[in-house]
Amino acid sequence: YIGSEPVPEDLAIGPVEGGRYLLFVHRGSYDGLPETYDRITRWLLSEGLLDTPADWPRFMPIREEYPTDPESTPAENLVTHILLPQPA
């Protein structure tokens, strides 16, 4: 259950592994997230953490946290935390 509501069938709830994460912060509308992921990809490539964009699975599962409420926060002030497990 999530609160008093049953968990939807297409949602899984389970433990999140601990460890070190790379944290990226997206500021603004959720519509801009694809561009932010493109920028993250370019940074990972430049740092040698990816050989090609096809290497993304090594950072799975990706976590997104939404510390601001989209119902009460203007789109331009939304904040999204993107956390990638740091490869060993």
mmCIF file of N, CA, C and O in Angstrom:
data_model
loop_
_atom_site.group_PDB
_atom_site.id
_atom_site.type_symbol
_atom_site.label_atom_id
_atom_site.label_comp_id
_atom_site.label_asym_id
_atom_site.label_seq_id
_atom_site.Cartn_x
_atom_site.Cartn_y
_atom_site.Cartn_z
ATOM 1 N N TYR A 1 0.825 -1.192 0.000
ATOM 2 C CA TYR A 1 0.000 0.000 0.000
ATOM 3 C C TYR A 1 0.867 1.253 0.000
ATOM 4 O O TYR A 1 1.936 1.275 0.590
ATOM 5 N N ILE A 2 0.383 2.271 -0.665
ATOM 6 C CA ILE A 2 0.985 3.600 -0.614
ATOM 7 C C ILE A 2 -0.043 4.451 0.116
ATOM 8 O O ILE A 2 -1.086 4.774 -0.433
ATOM 9 N N GLY A 3 0.247 4.758 1.369
ATOM 10 C CA GLY A 3 -0.774 5.389 2.197
ATOM 11 C C GLY A 3 -1.886 4.377 2.394
ATOM 12 O O GLY A 3 -1.646 3.255 2.825
ATOM 13 N N SER A 4 -3.084 4.726 2.017
ATOM 14 C CA SER A 4 -4.204 3.795 2.150
ATOM 15 C C SER A 4 -4.582 3.171 0.811
ATOM 16 O O SER A 4 -5.520 2.381 0.741
ATOM 17 N N GLU A 5 -3.842 3.517 -0.247
ATOM 18 C CA GLU A 5 -4.152 3.017 -1.584
ATOM 19 C C GLU A 5 -3.318 1.781 -1.902
ATOM 20 O O GLU A 5 -2.133 1.718 -1.582
ATOM 21 N N PRO A 6 -3.926 0.782 -2.562
ATOM 22 C CA PRO A 6 -3.125 -0.373 -2.986
ATOM 23 C C PRO A 6 -2.100 0.047 -4.033
ATOM 24 O O PRO A 6 -2.299 1.009 -4.774
ATOM 25 N N VAL A 7 -0.995 -0.665 -4.076
ATOM 26 C CA VAL A 7 0.066 -0.387 -5.043
ATOM 27 C C VAL A 7 -0.441 -0.780 -6.431
ATOM 28 O O VAL A 7 -0.936 -1.894 -6.620
ATOM 29 N N PRO A 8 -0.347 0.120 -7.418
ATOM 30 C CA PRO A 8 -0.764 -0.244 -8.782
ATOM 31 C C PRO A 8 0.033 -1.445 -9.289
ATOM 32 O O PRO A 8 1.193 -1.647 -8.920
ATOM 33 N N GLU A 9 -0.591 -2.233 -10.152
ATOM 34 C CA GLU A 9 0.051 -3.449 -10.659
ATOM 35 C C GLU A 9 1.343 -3.166 -11.416
ATOM 36 O O GLU A 9 2.239 -4.008 -11.441
ATOM 37 N N ASP A 10 1.447 -1.998 -12.062
ATOM 38 C CA ASP A 10 2.645 -1.699 -12.848
ATOM 39 C C ASP A 10 3.731 -0.987 -12.040
ATOM 40 O O ASP A 10 4.697 -0.497 -12.597
ATOM 41 N N LEU A 11 3.595 -0.976 -10.726
ATOM 42 C CA LEU A 11 4.576 -0.338 -9.840
ATOM 43 C C LEU A 11 5.131 -1.385 -8.892
ATOM 44 O O LEU A 11 4.387 -2.163 -8.310
ATOM 45 N N ALA A 12 6.449 -1.407 -8.773
ATOM 46 C CA ALA A 12 7.090 -2.339 -7.851
ATOM 47 C C ALA A 12 7.673 -1.566 -6.682
ATOM 48 O O ALA A 12 8.212 -0.481 -6.860
ATOM 49 N N ILE A 13 7.539 -2.115 -5.515
ATOM 50 C CA ILE A 13 8.129 -1.513 -4.323
ATOM 51 C C ILE A 13 9.140 -2.500 -3.772
ATOM 52 O O ILE A 13 8.852 -3.689 -3.627
ATOM 53 N N GLY A 14 10.330 -2.009 -3.495
ATOM 54 C CA GLY A 14 11.369 -2.869 -2.953
ATOM 55 C C GLY A 14 12.491 -2.027 -2.394
ATOM 56 O O GLY A 14 12.463 -0.805 -2.465
ATOM 57 N N PRO A 15 13.478 -2.689 -1.839
ATOM 58 C CA PRO A 15 14.594 -1.953 -1.242
ATOM 59 C C PRO A 15 15.450 -1.277 -2.316
ATOM 60 O O PRO A 15 15.529 -1.736 -3.447
ATOM 61 N N VAL A 16 16.043 -0.165 -1.945
ATOM 62 C CA VAL A 16 16.985 0.542 -2.798
ATOM 63 C C VAL A 16 18.371 0.256 -2.246
ATOM 64 O O VAL A 16 18.610 0.409 -1.050
ATOM 65 N N GLU A 17 19.247 -0.188 -3.132
ATOM 66 C CA GLU A 17 20.598 -0.509 -2.684
ATOM 67 C C GLU A 17 21.312 0.735 -2.177
ATOM 68 O O GLU A 17 21.141 1.824 -2.716
ATOM 69 N N GLY A 18 22.107 0.556 -1.152
ATOM 70 C CA GLY A 18 22.932 1.645 -0.656
ATOM 71 C C GLY A 18 24.161 1.785 -1.531
ATOM 72 O O GLY A 18 24.301 1.133 -2.550
ATOM 73 N N GLY A 19 25.038 2.628 -1.145
ATOM 74 C CA GLY A 19 26.267 2.808 -1.898
ATOM 75 C C GLY A 19 26.445 4.254 -2.316
ATOM 76 O O GLY A 19 25.731 5.145 -1.875
ATOM 77 N N ARG A 20 27.406 4.445 -3.194
ATOM 78 C CA ARG A 20 27.726 5.789 -3.659
ATOM 79 C C ARG A 20 26.963 6.076 -4.951
ATOM 80 O O ARG A 20 26.809 5.196 -5.793
ATOM 81 N N TYR A 21 26.508 7.319 -5.075
ATOM 82 C CA TYR A 21 25.745 7.737 -6.242
ATOM 83 C C TYR A 21 26.335 9.024 -6.803
ATOM 84 O O TYR A 21 26.873 9.848 -6.061
ATOM 85 N N LEU A 22 26.231 9.172 -8.118
ATOM 86 C CA LEU A 22 26.499 10.446 -8.761
ATOM 87 C C LEU A 22 25.189 11.215 -8.735
ATOM 88 O O LEU A 22 24.152 10.680 -9.112
ATOM 89 N N LEU A 23 25.209 12.449 -8.266
ATOM 90 C CA LEU A 23 24.002 13.253 -8.134
ATOM 91 C C LEU A 23 24.032 14.383 -9.150
ATOM 92 O O LEU A 23 24.986 15.164 -9.212
ATOM 93 N N PHE A 24 22.973 14.457 -9.942
ATOM 94 C CA PHE A 24 22.779 15.543 -10.889
ATOM 95 C C PHE A 24 21.469 16.233 -10.514
ATOM 96 O O PHE A 24 20.531 15.576 -10.075
ATOM 97 N N VAL A 25 21.406 17.541 -10.675
ATOM 98 C CA VAL A 25 20.206 18.299 -10.308
ATOM 99 C C VAL A 25 19.661 18.975 -11.559
ATOM 100 O O VAL A 25 20.368 19.738 -12.227
ATOM 101 N N HIS A 26 18.406 18.666 -11.869
ATOM 102 C CA HIS A 26 17.691 19.325 -12.963
ATOM 103 C C HIS A 26 16.789 20.372 -12.348
ATOM 104 O O HIS A 26 16.050 20.083 -11.409
ATOM 105 N N ARG A 27 16.856 21.583 -12.870
ATOM 106 C CA ARG A 27 15.989 22.667 -12.396
ATOM 107 C C ARG A 27 15.103 23.099 -13.556
ATOM 108 O O ARG A 27 15.594 23.366 -14.645
ATOM 109 N N GLY A 28 13.815 23.133 -13.297
ATOM 110 C CA GLY A 28 12.874 23.569 -14.320
ATOM 111 C C GLY A 28 11.859 22.485 -14.639
ATOM 112 O O GLY A 28 11.768 21.462 -13.968
ATOM 113 N N SER A 29 11.120 22.733 -15.702
ATOM 114 C CA SER A 29 10.033 21.856 -16.119
ATOM 115 C C SER A 29 10.527 20.434 -16.379
ATOM 116 O O SER A 29 11.652 20.226 -16.845
ATOM 117 N N TYR A 30 9.647 19.480 -16.112
ATOM 118 C CA TYR A 30 9.970 18.080 -16.413
ATOM 119 C C TYR A 30 10.163 17.893 -17.910
ATOM 120 O O TYR A 30 10.844 16.952 -18.334
ATOM 121 N N ASP A 31 9.598 18.767 -18.728
ATOM 122 C CA ASP A 31 9.782 18.683 -20.180
ATOM 123 C C ASP A 31 11.251 18.800 -20.571
ATOM 124 O O ASP A 31 11.646 18.346 -21.641
ATOM 125 N N GLY A 32 12.066 19.418 -19.717
ATOM 126 C CA GLY A 32 13.486 19.582 -20.005
ATOM 127 C C GLY A 32 14.349 18.414 -19.571
ATOM 128 O O GLY A 32 15.562 18.438 -19.795
ATOM 129 N N LEU A 33 13.758 17.389 -18.969
ATOM 130 C CA LEU A 33 14.559 16.257 -18.497
ATOM 131 C C LEU A 33 15.323 15.537 -19.618
ATOM 132 O O LEU A 33 16.489 15.171 -19.412
ATOM 133 N N PRO A 34 14.732 15.319 -20.795
ATOM 134 C CA PRO A 34 15.526 14.659 -21.846
ATOM 135 C C PRO A 34 16.813 15.419 -22.179
ATOM 136 O O PRO A 34 17.873 14.807 -22.363
ATOM 137 N N GLU A 35 16.758 16.744 -22.210
ATOM 138 C CA GLU A 35 17.976 17.524 -22.462
ATOM 139 C C GLU A 35 18.979 17.343 -21.327
ATOM 140 O O GLU A 35 20.186 17.235 -21.555
ATOM 141 N N THR A 36 18.487 17.300 -20.093
ATOM 142 C CA THR A 36 19.383 17.092 -18.958
ATOM 143 C C THR A 36 20.052 15.720 -19.061
ATOM 144 O O THR A 36 21.260 15.591 -18.831
ATOM 145 N N TYR A 37 19.295 14.694 -19.423
ATOM 146 C CA TYR A 37 19.902 13.366 -19.595
ATOM 147 C C TYR A 37 20.919 13.365 -20.726
ATOM 148 O O TYR A 37 21.949 12.687 -20.635
ATOM 149 N N ASP A 38 20.677 14.126 -21.796
ATOM 150 C CA ASP A 38 21.674 14.249 -22.868
ATOM 151 C C ASP A 38 22.949 14.893 -22.338
ATOM 152 O O ASP A 38 24.064 14.459 -22.657
ATOM 153 N N ARG A 39 22.794 15.936 -21.509
ATOM 154 C CA ARG A 39 23.974 16.599 -20.936
ATOM 155 C C ARG A 39 24.721 15.654 -19.993
ATOM 156 O O ARG A 39 25.960 15.642 -19.959
ATOM 157 N N ILE A 40 23.973 14.869 -19.220
ATOM 158 C CA ILE A 40 24.614 13.888 -18.330
ATOM 159 C C ILE A 40 25.394 12.880 -19.168
ATOM 160 O O ILE A 40 26.539 12.536 -18.840
ATOM 161 N N THR A 41 24.796 12.415 -20.265
ATOM 162 C CA THR A 41 25.475 11.460 -21.135
ATOM 163 C C THR A 41 26.776 12.040 -21.670
ATOM 164 O O THR A 41 27.819 11.377 -21.633
ATOM 165 N N ARG A 42 26.731 13.280 -22.140
ATOM 166 C CA ARG A 42 27.953 13.920 -22.651
ATOM 167 C C ARG A 42 29.014 14.030 -21.558
ATOM 168 O O ARG A 42 30.205 13.808 -21.804
ATOM 169 N N TRP A 43 28.598 14.362 -20.334
ATOM 170 C CA TRP A 43 29.554 14.480 -19.235
ATOM 171 C C TRP A 43 30.162 13.112 -18.909
ATOM 172 O O TRP A 43 31.382 12.995 -18.716
ATOM 173 N N LEU A 44 29.311 12.092 -18.833
ATOM 174 C CA LEU A 44 29.823 10.742 -18.536
ATOM 175 C C LEU A 44 30.816 10.290 -19.603
ATOM 176 O O LEU A 44 31.846 9.681 -19.281
ATOM 177 N N LEU A 45 30.523 10.596 -20.868
ATOM 178 C CA LEU A 45 31.462 10.258 -21.942
ATOM 179 C C LEU A 45 32.771 11.014 -21.778
ATOM 180 O O LEU A 45 33.855 10.433 -21.899
ATOM 181 N N SER A 46 32.688 12.313 -21.465
ATOM 182 C CA SER A 46 33.902 13.121 -21.330
ATOM 183 C C SER A 46 34.753 12.688 -20.146
ATOM 184 O O SER A 46 35.970 12.859 -20.155
ATOM 185 N N GLU A 47 34.125 12.131 -19.121
ATOM 186 C CA GLU A 47 34.847 11.680 -17.928
ATOM 187 C C GLU A 47 35.326 10.234 -18.051
ATOM 188 O O GLU A 47 35.934 9.700 -17.126
ATOM 189 N N GLY A 48 35.018 9.601 -19.173
ATOM 190 C CA GLY A 48 35.439 8.214 -19.375
ATOM 191 C C GLY A 48 34.592 7.200 -18.615
ATOM 192 O O GLY A 48 34.997 6.043 -18.469
ATOM 193 N N LEU A 49 33.439 7.620 -18.135
ATOM 194 C CA LEU A 49 32.574 6.697 -17.400
ATOM 195 C C LEU A 49 31.657 5.915 -18.330
ATOM 196 O O LEU A 49 31.068 4.916 -17.922
ATOM 197 N N LEU A 50 31.522 6.381 -19.567
ATOM 198 C CA LEU A 50 30.806 5.662 -20.617
ATOM 199 C C LEU A 50 31.731 5.573 -21.822
ATOM 200 O O LEU A 50 32.450 6.529 -22.125
ATOM 201 N N ASP A 51 31.712 4.427 -22.502
ATOM 202 C CA ASP A 51 32.433 4.323 -23.772
ATOM 203 C C ASP A 51 31.530 4.785 -24.915
ATOM 204 O O ASP A 51 31.979 5.422 -25.849
ATOM 205 N N THR A 52 30.247 4.432 -24.807
ATOM 206 C CA THR A 52 29.236 4.868 -25.766
ATOM 207 C C THR A 52 27.943 5.080 -24.976
ATOM 208 O O THR A 52 27.805 4.560 -23.857
ATOM 209 N N PRO A 53 26.966 5.792 -25.554
ATOM 210 C CA PRO A 53 25.692 5.935 -24.856
ATOM 211 C C PRO A 53 25.021 4.588 -24.555
ATOM 212 O O PRO A 53 24.213 4.489 -23.631
ATOM 213 N N ALA A 54 25.371 3.545 -25.282
ATOM 214 C CA ALA A 54 24.793 2.211 -25.040
ATOM 215 C C ALA A 54 25.261 1.616 -23.711
ATOM 216 O O ALA A 54 24.728 0.595 -23.275
ATOM 217 N N ASP A 55 26.235 2.248 -23.052
ATOM 218 C CA ASP A 55 26.744 1.753 -21.760
ATOM 219 C C ASP A 55 25.880 2.167 -20.574
ATOM 220 O O ASP A 55 26.209 1.851 -19.437
ATOM 221 N N TRP A 56 24.777 2.893 -20.816
ATOM 222 C CA TRP A 56 23.920 3.356 -19.724
ATOM 223 C C TRP A 56 23.506 2.253 -18.758
ATOM 224 O O TRP A 56 23.364 2.512 -17.561
ATOM 225 N N PRO A 57 23.282 1.000 -19.184
ATOM 226 C CA PRO A 57 22.830 -0.022 -18.230
ATOM 227 C C PRO A 57 23.735 -0.186 -17.006
ATOM 228 O O PRO A 57 23.266 -0.608 -15.955
ATOM 229 N N ARG A 58 25.008 0.174 -17.103
ATOM 230 C CA ARG A 58 25.867 0.051 -15.922
ATOM 231 C C ARG A 58 25.453 1.006 -14.803
ATOM 232 O O ARG A 58 25.887 0.867 -13.667
ATOM 233 N N PHE A 59 24.619 1.992 -15.121
ATOM 234 C CA PHE A 59 24.140 2.940 -14.118
ATOM 235 C C PHE A 59 22.705 2.643 -13.666
ATOM 236 O O PHE A 59 22.065 3.472 -13.048
ATOM 237 N N MET A 60 22.216 1.470 -13.980
ATOM 238 C CA MET A 60 20.858 1.112 -13.587
ATOM 239 C C MET A 60 20.872 0.464 -12.205
ATOM 240 O O MET A 60 21.816 -0.225 -11.878
ATOM 241 N N PRO A 61 19.871 0.637 -11.390
ATOM 242 C CA PRO A 61 18.719 1.472 -11.663
ATOM 243 C C PRO A 61 19.014 2.941 -11.355
ATOM 244 O O PRO A 61 19.678 3.260 -10.372
ATOM 245 N N ILE A 62 18.503 3.797 -12.205
ATOM 246 C CA ILE A 62 18.594 5.243 -11.985
ATOM 247 C C ILE A 62 17.483 5.634 -11.025
ATOM 248 O O ILE A 62 16.378 5.113 -11.089
ATOM 249 N N ARG A 63 17.805 6.536 -10.117
ATOM 250 C CA ARG A 63 16.785 7.068 -9.194
ATOM 251 C C ARG A 63 16.526 8.516 -9.534
ATOM 252 O O ARG A 63 17.461 9.258 -9.825
ATOM 253 N N GLU A 64 15.282 8.894 -9.504
ATOM 254 C CA GLU A 64 14.903 10.305 -9.593
ATOM 255 C C GLU A 64 14.148 10.646 -8.320
ATOM 256 O O GLU A 64 13.294 9.888 -7.884
ATOM 257 N N GLU A 65 14.502 11.763 -7.729
ATOM 258 C CA GLU A 65 13.800 12.271 -6.553
ATOM 259 C C GLU A 65 13.191 13.618 -6.921
ATOM 260 O O GLU A 65 13.802 14.398 -7.656
ATOM 261 N N TYR A 66 12.001 13.870 -6.408
ATOM 262 C CA TYR A 66 11.275 15.092 -6.721
ATOM 263 C C TYR A 66 11.012 15.861 -5.426
ATOM 264 O O TYR A 66 9.956 15.712 -4.819
ATOM 265 N N PRO A 67 11.978 16.680 -4.996
ATOM 266 C CA PRO A 67 11.824 17.374 -3.716
ATOM 267 C C PRO A 67 10.808 18.516 -3.754
ATOM 268 O O PRO A 67 10.418 19.018 -2.705
ATOM 269 N N THR A 68 10.374 18.941 -4.936
ATOM 270 C CA THR A 68 9.379 19.998 -5.034
ATOM 271 C C THR A 68 8.063 19.394 -5.515
ATOM 272 O O THR A 68 8.041 18.395 -6.225
ATOM 273 N N ASP A 69 6.977 19.998 -5.130
ATOM 274 C CA ASP A 69 5.635 19.519 -5.455
ATOM 275 C C ASP A 69 5.149 20.184 -6.735
ATOM 276 O O ASP A 69 4.952 21.399 -6.767
ATOM 277 N N PRO A 70 4.937 19.399 -7.820
ATOM 278 C CA PRO A 70 4.516 20.019 -9.077
ATOM 279 C C PRO A 70 3.126 20.646 -9.021
ATOM 280 O O PRO A 70 2.790 21.467 -9.872
ATOM 281 N N GLU A 71 2.348 20.304 -8.027
ATOM 282 C CA GLU A 71 1.021 20.910 -7.907
ATOM 283 C C GLU A 71 1.071 22.309 -7.301
ATOM 284 O O GLU A 71 0.168 23.104 -7.511
ATOM 285 N N SER A 72 2.138 22.601 -6.537
ATOM 286 C CA SER A 72 2.208 23.908 -5.885
ATOM 287 C C SER A 72 3.451 24.713 -6.280
ATOM 288 O O SER A 72 3.633 25.828 -5.803
ATOM 289 N N THR A 73 4.281 24.160 -7.141
ATOM 290 C CA THR A 73 5.520 24.824 -7.553
ATOM 291 C C THR A 73 5.431 25.175 -9.030
ATOM 292 O O THR A 73 5.115 24.300 -9.845
ATOM 293 N N PRO A 74 5.710 26.423 -9.401
ATOM 294 C CA PRO A 74 5.727 26.758 -10.830
ATOM 295 C C PRO A 74 6.745 25.882 -11.569
ATOM 296 O O PRO A 74 7.801 25.538 -11.015
ATOM 297 N N ALA A 75 6.422 25.519 -12.800
ATOM 298 C CA ALA A 75 7.274 24.606 -13.576
ATOM 299 C C ALA A 75 8.734 25.064 -13.612
ATOM 300 O O ALA A 75 9.645 24.242 -13.500
ATOM 301 N N GLU A 76 8.951 26.371 -13.729
ATOM 302 C CA GLU A 76 10.338 26.858 -13.830
ATOM 303 C C GLU A 76 11.116 26.701 -12.523
ATOM 304 O O GLU A 76 12.343 26.815 -12.503
ATOM 305 N N ASN A 77 10.415 26.415 -11.411
ATOM 306 C CA ASN A 77 11.079 26.258 -10.113
ATOM 307 C C ASN A 77 11.140 24.807 -9.637
ATOM 308 O O ASN A 77 11.597 24.546 -8.524
ATOM 309 N N LEU A 78 10.687 23.871 -10.467
ATOM 310 C CA LEU A 78 10.749 22.466 -10.067
ATOM 311 C C LEU A 78 12.194 22.004 -9.981
ATOM 312 O O LEU A 78 13.073 22.484 -10.699
ATOM 313 N N VAL A 79 12.447 21.052 -9.098
ATOM 314 C CA VAL A 79 13.773 20.476 -8.916
ATOM 315 C C VAL A 79 13.643 18.957 -8.998
ATOM 316 O O VAL A 79 12.743 18.371 -8.401
ATOM 317 N N THR A 80 14.531 18.347 -9.774
ATOM 318 C CA THR A 80 14.597 16.888 -9.872
ATOM 319 C C THR A 80 16.028 16.467 -9.577
ATOM 320 O O THR A 80 16.966 16.992 -10.183
ATOM 321 N N HIS A 81 16.199 15.539 -8.637
ATOM 322 C CA HIS A 81 17.511 14.947 -8.361
ATOM 323 C C HIS A 81 17.604 13.662 -9.169
ATOM 324 O O HIS A 81 16.709 12.827 -9.110
ATOM 325 N N ILE A 82 18.674 13.512 -9.917
ATOM 326 C CA ILE A 82 18.931 12.304 -10.702
ATOM 327 C C ILE A 82 20.145 11.636 -10.082
ATOM 328 O O ILE A 82 21.221 12.233 -10.013
ATOM 329 N N LEU A 83 19.961 10.412 -9.615
ATOM 330 C CA LEU A 83 21.030 9.693 -8.932
ATOM 331 C C LEU A 83 21.391 8.446 -9.715
ATOM 332 O O LEU A 83 20.554 7.605 -10.021
ATOM 333 N N LEU A 84 22.670 8.352 -10.080
ATOM 334 C CA LEU A 84 23.178 7.189 -10.794
ATOM 335 C C LEU A 84 24.098 6.422 -9.863
ATOM 336 O O LEU A 84 25.012 7.020 -9.265
ATOM 337 N N PRO A 85 23.904 5.110 -9.714
ATOM 338 C CA PRO A 85 24.839 4.346 -8.898
ATOM 339 C C PRO A 85 26.249 4.506 -9.463
ATOM 340 O O PRO A 85 26.461 4.394 -10.669
ATOM 341 N N GLN A 86 27.183 4.803 -8.594
ATOM 342 C CA GLN A 86 28.565 5.008 -9.042
ATOM 343 C C GLN A 86 29.181 3.646 -9.299
ATOM 344 O O GLN A 86 29.199 2.775 -8.433
ATOM 345 N N PRO A 87 29.683 3.432 -10.534
ATOM 346 C CA PRO A 87 30.269 2.119 -10.841
ATOM 347 C C PRO A 87 31.512 1.857 -9.992
ATOM 348 O O PRO A 87 32.236 2.779 -9.632
ATOM 349 N N ALA A 88 31.710 0.591 -9.697
ATOM 350 C CA ALA A 88 32.868 0.199 -8.868
ATOM 351 C C ALA A 88 34.153 0.331 -9.638
ATOM 352 O O ALA A 88 34.227 0.373 -10.804
#
